[in-house]
Coordinates of C-alpha atoms and ligand atoms in Angstrom, one line a residue:
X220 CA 115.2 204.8 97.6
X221 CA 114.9 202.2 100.6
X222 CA 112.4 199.2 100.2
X223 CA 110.9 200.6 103.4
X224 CA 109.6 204.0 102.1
X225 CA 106.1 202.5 101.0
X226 CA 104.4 206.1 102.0
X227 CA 106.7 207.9 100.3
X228 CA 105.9 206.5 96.9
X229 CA 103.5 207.9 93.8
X230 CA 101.2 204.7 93.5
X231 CA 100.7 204.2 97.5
X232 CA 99.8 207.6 97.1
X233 CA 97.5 207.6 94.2
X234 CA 96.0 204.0 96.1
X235 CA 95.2 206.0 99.3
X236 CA 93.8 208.6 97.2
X237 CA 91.7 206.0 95.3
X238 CA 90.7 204.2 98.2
X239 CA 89.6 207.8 99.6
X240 CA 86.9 208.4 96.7
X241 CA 86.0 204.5 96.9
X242 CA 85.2 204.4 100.4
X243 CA 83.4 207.6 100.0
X244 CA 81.2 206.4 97.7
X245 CA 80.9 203.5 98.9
X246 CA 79.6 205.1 102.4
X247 CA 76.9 207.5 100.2
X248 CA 76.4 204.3 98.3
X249 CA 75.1 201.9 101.4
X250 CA 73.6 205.5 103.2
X251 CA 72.0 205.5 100.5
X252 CA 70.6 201.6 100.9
X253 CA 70.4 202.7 104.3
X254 CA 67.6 205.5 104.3
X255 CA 65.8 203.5 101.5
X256 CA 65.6 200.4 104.1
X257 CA 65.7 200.7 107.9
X258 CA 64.7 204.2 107.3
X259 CA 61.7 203.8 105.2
X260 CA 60.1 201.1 107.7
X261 CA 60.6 203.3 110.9
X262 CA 59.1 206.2 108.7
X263 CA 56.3 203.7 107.7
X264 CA 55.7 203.0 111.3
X265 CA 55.7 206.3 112.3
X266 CA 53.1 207.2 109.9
X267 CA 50.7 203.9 110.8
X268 CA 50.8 205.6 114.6
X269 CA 49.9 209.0 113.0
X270 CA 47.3 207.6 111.4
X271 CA 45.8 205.5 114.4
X272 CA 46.1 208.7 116.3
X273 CA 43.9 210.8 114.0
X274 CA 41.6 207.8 113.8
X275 CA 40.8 207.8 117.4
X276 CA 40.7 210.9 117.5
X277 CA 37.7 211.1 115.3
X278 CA 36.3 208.4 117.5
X279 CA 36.6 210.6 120.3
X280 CA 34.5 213.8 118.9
X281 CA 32.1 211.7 117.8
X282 CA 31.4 209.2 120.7
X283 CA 33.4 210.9 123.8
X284 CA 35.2 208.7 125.9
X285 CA 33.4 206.3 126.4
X286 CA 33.3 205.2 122.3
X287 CA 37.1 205.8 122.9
X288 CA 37.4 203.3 126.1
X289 CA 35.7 200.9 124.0
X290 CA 37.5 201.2 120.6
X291 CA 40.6 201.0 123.0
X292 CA 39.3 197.9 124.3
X293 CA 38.4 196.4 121.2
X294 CA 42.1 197.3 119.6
X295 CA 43.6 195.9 122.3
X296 CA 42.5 192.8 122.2
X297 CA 44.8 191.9 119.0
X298 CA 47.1 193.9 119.4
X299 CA 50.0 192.9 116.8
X300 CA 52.5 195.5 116.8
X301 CA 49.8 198.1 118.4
X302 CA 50.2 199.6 121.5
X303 CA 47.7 201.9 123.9
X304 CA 47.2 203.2 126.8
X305 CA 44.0 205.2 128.2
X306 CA 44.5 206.8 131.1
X307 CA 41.9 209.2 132.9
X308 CA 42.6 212.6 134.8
X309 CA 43.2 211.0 138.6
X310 CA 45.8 208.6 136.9
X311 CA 44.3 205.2 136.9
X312 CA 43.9 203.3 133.8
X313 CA 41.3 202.6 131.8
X314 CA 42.2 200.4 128.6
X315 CA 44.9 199.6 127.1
X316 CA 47.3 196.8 126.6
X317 CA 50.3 198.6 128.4
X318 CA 50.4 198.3 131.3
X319 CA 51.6 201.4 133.0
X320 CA 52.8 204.7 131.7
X321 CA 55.9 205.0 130.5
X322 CA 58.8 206.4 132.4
X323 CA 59.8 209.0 130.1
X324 CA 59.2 212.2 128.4
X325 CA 58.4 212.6 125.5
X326 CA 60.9 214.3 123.2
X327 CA 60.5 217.8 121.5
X328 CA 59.2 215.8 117.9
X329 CA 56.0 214.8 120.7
X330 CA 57.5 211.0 120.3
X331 CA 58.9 208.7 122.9
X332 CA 61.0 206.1 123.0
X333 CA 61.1 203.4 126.1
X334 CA 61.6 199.4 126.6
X335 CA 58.2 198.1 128.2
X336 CA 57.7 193.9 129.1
X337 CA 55.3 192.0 126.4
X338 CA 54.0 189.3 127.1
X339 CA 54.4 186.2 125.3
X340 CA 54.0 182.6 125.3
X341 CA 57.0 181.7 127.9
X342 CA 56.6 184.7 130.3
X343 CA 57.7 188.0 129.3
X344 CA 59.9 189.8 127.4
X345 CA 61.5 193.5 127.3
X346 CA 60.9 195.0 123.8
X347 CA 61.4 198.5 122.5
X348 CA 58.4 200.7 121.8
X349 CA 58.1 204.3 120.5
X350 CA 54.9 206.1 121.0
X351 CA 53.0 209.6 120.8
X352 CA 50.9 210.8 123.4
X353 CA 47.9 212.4 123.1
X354 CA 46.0 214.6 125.5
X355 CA 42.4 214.8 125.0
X356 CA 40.5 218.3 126.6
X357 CA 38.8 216.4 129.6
X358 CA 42.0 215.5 131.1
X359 CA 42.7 212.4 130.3
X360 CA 45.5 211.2 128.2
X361 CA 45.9 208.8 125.3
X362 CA 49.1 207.1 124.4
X363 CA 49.5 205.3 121.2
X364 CA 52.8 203.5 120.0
X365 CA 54.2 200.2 117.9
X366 CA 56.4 197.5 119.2
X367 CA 59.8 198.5 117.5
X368 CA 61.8 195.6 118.4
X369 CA 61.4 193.8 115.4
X370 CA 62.5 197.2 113.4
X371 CA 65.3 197.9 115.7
X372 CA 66.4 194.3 115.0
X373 CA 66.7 195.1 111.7
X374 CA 68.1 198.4 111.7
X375 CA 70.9 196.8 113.6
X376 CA 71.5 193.8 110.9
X377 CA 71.9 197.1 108.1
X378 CA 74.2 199.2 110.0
X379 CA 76.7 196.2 110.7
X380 CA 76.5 195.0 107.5
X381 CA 77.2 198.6 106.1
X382 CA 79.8 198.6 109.0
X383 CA 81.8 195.3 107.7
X384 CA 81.2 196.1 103.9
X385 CA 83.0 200.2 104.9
X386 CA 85.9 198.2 106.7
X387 CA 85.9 195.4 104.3
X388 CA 86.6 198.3 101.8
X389 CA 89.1 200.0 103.1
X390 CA 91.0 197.0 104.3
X391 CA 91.5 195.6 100.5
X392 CA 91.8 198.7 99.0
X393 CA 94.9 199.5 101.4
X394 CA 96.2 195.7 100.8
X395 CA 95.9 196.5 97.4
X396 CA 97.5 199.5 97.2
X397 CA 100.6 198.0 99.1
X398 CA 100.7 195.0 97.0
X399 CA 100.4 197.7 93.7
X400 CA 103.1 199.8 95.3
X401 CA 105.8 197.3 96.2
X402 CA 105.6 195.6 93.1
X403 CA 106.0 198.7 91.4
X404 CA 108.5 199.9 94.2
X405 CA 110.4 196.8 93.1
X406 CA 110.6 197.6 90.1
X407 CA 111.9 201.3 90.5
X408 CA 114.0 200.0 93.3
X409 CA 116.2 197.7 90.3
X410 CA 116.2 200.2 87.9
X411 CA 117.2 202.9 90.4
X412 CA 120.1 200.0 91.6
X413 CA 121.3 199.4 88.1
X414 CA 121.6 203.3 87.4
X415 CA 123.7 203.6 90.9
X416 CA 126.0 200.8 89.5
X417 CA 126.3 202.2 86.5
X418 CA 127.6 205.9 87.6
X419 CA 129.7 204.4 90.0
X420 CA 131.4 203.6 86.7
X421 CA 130.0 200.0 85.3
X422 CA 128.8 200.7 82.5
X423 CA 128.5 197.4 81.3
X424 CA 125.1 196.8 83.8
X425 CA 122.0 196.5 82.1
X426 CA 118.0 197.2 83.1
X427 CA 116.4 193.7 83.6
X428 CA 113.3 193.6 81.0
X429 CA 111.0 191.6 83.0
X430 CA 109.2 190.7 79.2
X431 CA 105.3 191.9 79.8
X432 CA 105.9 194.3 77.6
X433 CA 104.8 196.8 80.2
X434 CA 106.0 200.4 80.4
X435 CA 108.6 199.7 82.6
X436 CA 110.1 197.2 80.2
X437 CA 109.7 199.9 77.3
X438 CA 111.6 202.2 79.9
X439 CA 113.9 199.3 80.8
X440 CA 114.6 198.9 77.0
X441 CA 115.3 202.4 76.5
X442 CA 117.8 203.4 78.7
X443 CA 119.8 199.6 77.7
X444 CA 119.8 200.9 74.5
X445 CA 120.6 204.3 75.9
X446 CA 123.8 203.0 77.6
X447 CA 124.9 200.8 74.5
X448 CA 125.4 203.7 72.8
X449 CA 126.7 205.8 75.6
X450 CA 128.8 202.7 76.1
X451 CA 129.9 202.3 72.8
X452 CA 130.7 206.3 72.3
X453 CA 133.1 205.5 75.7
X454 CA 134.7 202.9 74.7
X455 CA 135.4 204.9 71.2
X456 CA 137.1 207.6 73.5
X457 CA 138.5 205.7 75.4
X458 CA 140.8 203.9 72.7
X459 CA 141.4 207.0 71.0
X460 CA 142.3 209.0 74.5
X461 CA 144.7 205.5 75.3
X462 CA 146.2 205.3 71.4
X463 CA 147.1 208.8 71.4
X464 CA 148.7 209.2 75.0
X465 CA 150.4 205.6 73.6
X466 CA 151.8 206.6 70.5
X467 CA 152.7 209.9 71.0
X468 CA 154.7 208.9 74.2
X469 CA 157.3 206.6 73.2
X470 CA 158.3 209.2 70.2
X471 CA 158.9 211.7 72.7
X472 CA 160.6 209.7 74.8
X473 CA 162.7 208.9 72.1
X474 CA 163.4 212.1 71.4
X475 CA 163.7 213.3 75.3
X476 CA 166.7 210.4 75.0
X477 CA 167.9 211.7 71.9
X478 CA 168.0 215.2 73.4
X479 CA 169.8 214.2 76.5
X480 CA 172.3 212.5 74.6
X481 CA 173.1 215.3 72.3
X482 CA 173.7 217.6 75.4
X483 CA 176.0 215.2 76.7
X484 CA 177.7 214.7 73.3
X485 CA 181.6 216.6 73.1
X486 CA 181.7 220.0 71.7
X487 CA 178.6 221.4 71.7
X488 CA 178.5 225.3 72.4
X489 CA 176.7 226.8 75.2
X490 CA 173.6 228.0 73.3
X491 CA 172.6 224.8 71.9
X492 CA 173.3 223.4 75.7
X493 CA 170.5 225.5 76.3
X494 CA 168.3 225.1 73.7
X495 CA 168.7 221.3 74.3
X496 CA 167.9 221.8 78.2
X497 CA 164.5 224.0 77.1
X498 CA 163.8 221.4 74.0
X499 CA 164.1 218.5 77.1
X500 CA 161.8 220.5 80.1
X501 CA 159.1 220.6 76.8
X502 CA 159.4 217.0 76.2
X503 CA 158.7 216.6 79.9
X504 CA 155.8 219.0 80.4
X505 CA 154.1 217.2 77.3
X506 CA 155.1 213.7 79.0
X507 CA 153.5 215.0 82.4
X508 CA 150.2 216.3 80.5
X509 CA 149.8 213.1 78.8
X510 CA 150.4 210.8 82.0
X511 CA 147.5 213.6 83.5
X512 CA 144.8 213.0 80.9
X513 CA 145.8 209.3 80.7
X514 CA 145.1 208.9 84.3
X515 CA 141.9 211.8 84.5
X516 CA 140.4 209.0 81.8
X517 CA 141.1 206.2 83.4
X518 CA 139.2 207.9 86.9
X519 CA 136.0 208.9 85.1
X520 CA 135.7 205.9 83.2
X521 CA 135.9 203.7 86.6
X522 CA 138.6 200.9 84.9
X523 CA 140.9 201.9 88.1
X524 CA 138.2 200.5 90.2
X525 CA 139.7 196.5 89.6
X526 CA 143.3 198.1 91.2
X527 CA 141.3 199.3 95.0
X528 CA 142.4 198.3 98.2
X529 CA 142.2 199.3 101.9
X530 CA 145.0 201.4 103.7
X531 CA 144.8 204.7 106.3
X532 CA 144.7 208.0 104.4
X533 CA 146.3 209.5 107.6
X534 CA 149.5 207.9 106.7
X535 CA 149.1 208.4 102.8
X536 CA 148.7 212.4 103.6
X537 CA 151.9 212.3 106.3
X538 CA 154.0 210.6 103.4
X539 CA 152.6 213.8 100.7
X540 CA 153.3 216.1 103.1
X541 CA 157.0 214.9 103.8
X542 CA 157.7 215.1 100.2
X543 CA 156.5 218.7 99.5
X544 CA 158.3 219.9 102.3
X545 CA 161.6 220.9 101.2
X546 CA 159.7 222.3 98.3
X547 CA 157.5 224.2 100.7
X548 CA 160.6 225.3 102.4
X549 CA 162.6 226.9 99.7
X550 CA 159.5 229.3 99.1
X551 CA 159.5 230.2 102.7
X552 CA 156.1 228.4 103.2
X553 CA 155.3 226.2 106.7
X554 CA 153.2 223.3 106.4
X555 CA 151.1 221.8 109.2
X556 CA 149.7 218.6 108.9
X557 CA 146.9 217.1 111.5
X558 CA 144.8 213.9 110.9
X559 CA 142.8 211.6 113.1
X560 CA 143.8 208.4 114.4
X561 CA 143.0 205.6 111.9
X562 CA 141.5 206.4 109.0
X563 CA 140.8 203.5 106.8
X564 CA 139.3 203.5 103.4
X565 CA 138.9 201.4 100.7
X566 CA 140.2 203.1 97.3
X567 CA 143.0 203.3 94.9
X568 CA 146.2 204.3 97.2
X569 CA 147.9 205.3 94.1
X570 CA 145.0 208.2 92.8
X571 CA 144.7 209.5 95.7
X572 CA 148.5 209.9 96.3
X573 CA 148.4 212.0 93.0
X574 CA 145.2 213.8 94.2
X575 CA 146.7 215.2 97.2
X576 CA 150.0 215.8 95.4
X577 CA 148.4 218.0 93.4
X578 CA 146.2 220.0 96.0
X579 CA 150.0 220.8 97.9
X580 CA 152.0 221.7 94.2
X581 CA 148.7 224.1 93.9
X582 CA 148.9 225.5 97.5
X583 CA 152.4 226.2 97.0
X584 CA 152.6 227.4 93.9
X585 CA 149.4 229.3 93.6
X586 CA 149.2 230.1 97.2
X587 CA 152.5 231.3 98.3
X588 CA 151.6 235.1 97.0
X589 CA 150.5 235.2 100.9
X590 CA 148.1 238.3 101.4
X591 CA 148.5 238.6 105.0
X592 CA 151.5 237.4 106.9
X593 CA 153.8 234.7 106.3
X594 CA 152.4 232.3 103.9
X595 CA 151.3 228.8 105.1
X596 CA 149.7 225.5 104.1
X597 CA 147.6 223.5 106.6
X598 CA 146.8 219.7 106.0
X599 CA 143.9 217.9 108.3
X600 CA 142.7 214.7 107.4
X601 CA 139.1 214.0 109.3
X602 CA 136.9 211.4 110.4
X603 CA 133.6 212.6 109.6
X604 CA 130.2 210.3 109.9
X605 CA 130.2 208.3 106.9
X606 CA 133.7 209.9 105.4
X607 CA 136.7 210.8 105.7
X608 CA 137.7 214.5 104.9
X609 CA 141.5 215.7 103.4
X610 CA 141.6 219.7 103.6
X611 CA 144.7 221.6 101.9
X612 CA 144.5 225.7 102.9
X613 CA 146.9 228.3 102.3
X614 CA 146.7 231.8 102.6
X615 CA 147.0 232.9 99.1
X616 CA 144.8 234.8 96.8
X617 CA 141.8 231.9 96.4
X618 CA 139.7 231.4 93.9
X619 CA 137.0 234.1 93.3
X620 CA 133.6 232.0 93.9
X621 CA 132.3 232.2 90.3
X622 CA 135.6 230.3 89.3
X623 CA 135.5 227.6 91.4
X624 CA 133.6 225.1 89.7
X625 CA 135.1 225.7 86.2
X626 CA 138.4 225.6 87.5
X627 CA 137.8 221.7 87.7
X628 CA 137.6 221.6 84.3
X629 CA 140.6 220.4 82.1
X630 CA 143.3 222.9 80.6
X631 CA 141.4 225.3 82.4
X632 CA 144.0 228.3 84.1
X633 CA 143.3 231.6 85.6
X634 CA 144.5 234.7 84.6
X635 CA 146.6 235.2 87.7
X636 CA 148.9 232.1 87.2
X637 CA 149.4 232.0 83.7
X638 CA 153.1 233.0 84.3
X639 CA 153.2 230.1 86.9
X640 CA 154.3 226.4 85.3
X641 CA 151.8 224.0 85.1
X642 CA 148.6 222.6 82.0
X643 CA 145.3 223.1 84.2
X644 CA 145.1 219.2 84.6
X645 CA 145.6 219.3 88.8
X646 CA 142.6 220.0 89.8
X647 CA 141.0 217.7 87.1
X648 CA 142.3 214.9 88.3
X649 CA 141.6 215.4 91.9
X650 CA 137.8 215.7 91.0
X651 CA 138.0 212.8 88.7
X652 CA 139.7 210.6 91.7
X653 CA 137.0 212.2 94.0
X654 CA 134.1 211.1 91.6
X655 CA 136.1 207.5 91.1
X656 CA 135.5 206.9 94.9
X657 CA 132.1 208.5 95.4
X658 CA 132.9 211.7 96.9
X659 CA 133.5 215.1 96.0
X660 CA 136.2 217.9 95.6
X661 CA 134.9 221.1 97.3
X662 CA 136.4 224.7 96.8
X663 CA 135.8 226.5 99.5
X664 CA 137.7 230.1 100.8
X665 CA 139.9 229.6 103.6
X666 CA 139.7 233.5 104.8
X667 CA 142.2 234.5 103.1
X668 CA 143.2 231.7 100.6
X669 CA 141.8 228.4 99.2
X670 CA 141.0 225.7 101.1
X671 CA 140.3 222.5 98.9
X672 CA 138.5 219.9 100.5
X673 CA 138.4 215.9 99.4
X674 CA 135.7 214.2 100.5
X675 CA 135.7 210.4 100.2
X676 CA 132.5 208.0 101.5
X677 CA 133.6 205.4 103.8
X678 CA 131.9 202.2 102.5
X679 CA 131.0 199.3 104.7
X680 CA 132.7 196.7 102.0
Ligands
ADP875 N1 145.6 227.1 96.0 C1 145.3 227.9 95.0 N2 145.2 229.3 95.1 C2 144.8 230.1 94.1 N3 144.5 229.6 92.9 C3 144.5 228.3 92.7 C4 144.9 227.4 93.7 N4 144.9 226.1 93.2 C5 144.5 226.3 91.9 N5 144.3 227.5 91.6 C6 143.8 228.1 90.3 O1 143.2 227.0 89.6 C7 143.8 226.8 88.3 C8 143.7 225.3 88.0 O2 144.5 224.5 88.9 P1 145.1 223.2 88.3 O3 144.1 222.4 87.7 O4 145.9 222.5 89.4 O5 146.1 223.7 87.2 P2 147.6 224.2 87.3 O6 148.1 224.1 88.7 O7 148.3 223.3 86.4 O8 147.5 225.6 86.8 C9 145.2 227.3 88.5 O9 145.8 227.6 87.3 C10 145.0 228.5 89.4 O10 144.7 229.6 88.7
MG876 MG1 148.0 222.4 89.8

């Protein structure tokens, strides 16, 4: 996982998702404050209008206008955060502290809001108002409204508040949540380093415990002691794997050298020439098998990686390719090689050598059964984005596609070739080489016939 993949991870995730529910609660939460606030004094506004409204109105069946032109009057005079306007039929005014009508409709609710110019100590100044108008039956028209500017003043104080505390919100809960994630990312990020180490073949890495005693040290601490015992099993093998291939070979090269000698020893008849031919071809298929899983174990357990260098696989597949020729040739099979200029990689030349060895030996001597026309063997090395690819095809029988992956497996020989020579370690090895450098051994069919295809990742070290 890259450092950089913040949105990708589970606890930005969860933090977005957290910050989601806090800042919707947080919104009901100030609403809330909201409507209980700004809302309840323009509603207690609204209702001192109402009630002035039905007071006058009272006024008016009682007394007529002219009670009304003099309540009007009266009112006006202190005013507060009262506001009225009597107008008659023709237009003209009669009392009131508003000057003129306002210039707007009123809205379908009957209420109306406009700016008008109140006058104060300095001059004048332009406040909101909101009103109700009320006509009365003779014509004229009664207007009856409360300086808002005050409320509107504070109305505007609560929603940016509630504004700032909403962003305020959101902008901690996301700095949170990336501070969370990338300590936790950083976390993940070693532990997901140290496994990546440790199956390119060091097992000897370890999980840093970073001693909070947090679950990620208790996961930390489980897979160290995990891998000591993994390691420990390995190491086990590995001696026993190295002893055995160790002891058992010198005896039989001994006795390869005691065979050879004994053929070459006066007097022997024919038939124990030949016995002593067959005893020495055993001796050297065991040798071979043991030099195989000696070198399959030394692959998967990574200890080659010390003996790595950089050189061109083009040149490395050329030089295989010469070699099996005149084997190729003597069973009637052409070989075509092709590879790209330069291809450098960084790996052990030696392995590899084997590896593709062993892909040609199996092309000819699994391959050569040609199924249509004269059989072949075609060698491209590739330069491919990030690797380098090494293809050996024939035009043999191939492997049926439920056999390809156990085929890789050691000892393990089809059916059809168990008349050819050979112990079921070739293919073993190449996967183990492949997995040594951090790429892969692919079966694939080569229409007809097998095509086996190395693939190594070009590293930048
Ligand atoms: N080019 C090929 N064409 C057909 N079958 C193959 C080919 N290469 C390998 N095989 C099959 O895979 C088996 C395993 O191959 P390998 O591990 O090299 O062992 P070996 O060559 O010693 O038999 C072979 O026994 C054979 O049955
Ligand atoms: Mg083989």
């Amino acid at each position: 996982m890259q450092q950089g993949n913040l949105l990708n991870t589970t606890t930005f995730r969860l933090a977005l998702i957290y910050l989601a529910l806090f800042a919707t609660s947080a919104i009901a939460l100030l609403g809330y404050v909201y409507w209980n606030t700004a809302g309840f004094l323009a509603r207690q506004s609204d209702e001192a209008v109402q009630v002035e409204i039905t007071g006058l109105a009272e006024q008016y069946a009682q007394g007529g206008l002219a009670q009304l032109v003099h309540i009007v009057i009266q009112r006006s005079r202190d005013p507060r955060q009262s506001l009225y306007l009597l107008v008659d039929p023709r237009g003209s005014v009669l009392a009131g502290n508003l000057g003129r009508r306002p210039g707007v409709e009123p809205g379908p609710d009957g209420w109306m809001d406009f700016q008008f110019n109140r006058l104060t100590m300095e001059g004048s100044e332009v406040h909101s108002a909101r009103a109700r108008a009320f006509p009365l039956p003779d014509g004229s028209f009664l207007l009856v409204g409360r300086d808002v500017q005050e409320l509107r003043s504070i109305e505007n104080l609560i929603t940016s508040s509630l504004a700032w505390a909403i962003a305020l919100t959101v902008a901690l809960g996301l700095v949170g949540g990336v501070i969370i994630s990338r300590n936790m990312l950083a976390r993940v990020d070693e532990i997901n380093q140290t496994s990546r180490n440790i199956i390119r073949g060091d097992l000897s890495q370890r999980v840093s415990v970073a001693g909070s005693g947090d679950e990620f040290d208790q996961l930390a601490e489980n897979l160290n002691e995990m891998l000591e015992q993994i390691e420990s099993l390995m190491t086990g093998m590995r001696e026993v794997t190295d002893n055995v291939a160790h002891d058992l070979r010198s005896p039989l090269n001994r006795l390869r050298t005691r065979l050879e000698m004994a053929m070459m020893r006066e007097g022997s008849t024919e038939e124990v020439r030949t016995e002593l031919e067959r005893s020495i071809a055993d001796a050297d298929h065991l040798l071979s098998t043991f030099n195989s899983l000696l070198a399959i174990a030394r692959a998967e357990t990574g200890s080659m990686r010390d003996t790595m260098t950089r050189f061109d696989l083009g040149e490395l597949v050329h030089d295989a390719v010469e070699l099996y020729e005149p084997v190729a040739e003597d069973a009637g099979i052409t070989c075509t090689v092709e590879t790209d200029e330069e291809l450098e990689i960084f790996g052990n030349r030696e392995l590899l050598a084997q590896a593709i060895a062993n892909l040609l030996d199996n092309a000819i001597k699994h391959g050569n059964k040609a199924t249509c026309g004269a059989p072949q063997i075609r060698v491209v090395a590739r330069r491919e984005p990030g690797a380098v690819t090494v293809s050996v095809s024939d035009n043999g029988p191939g492997i049926a596609i439920e056999d390809r992956e156990r085929v890789l497996g050691r000892f393990v020989r089809l059916e059809e070739s168990r008349n050819t020579p050979g112990s079921g370690l070739g293919l073993s090895l190449v996967a183990a080489a492949a997995q040594l450098h951090g790429g892969k051994l692919k079966l694939d069919d080569a229409e007809p016939g097998l095509k086996a295809v190395l693939r190594l990742p070009v590293r930048a070290t």
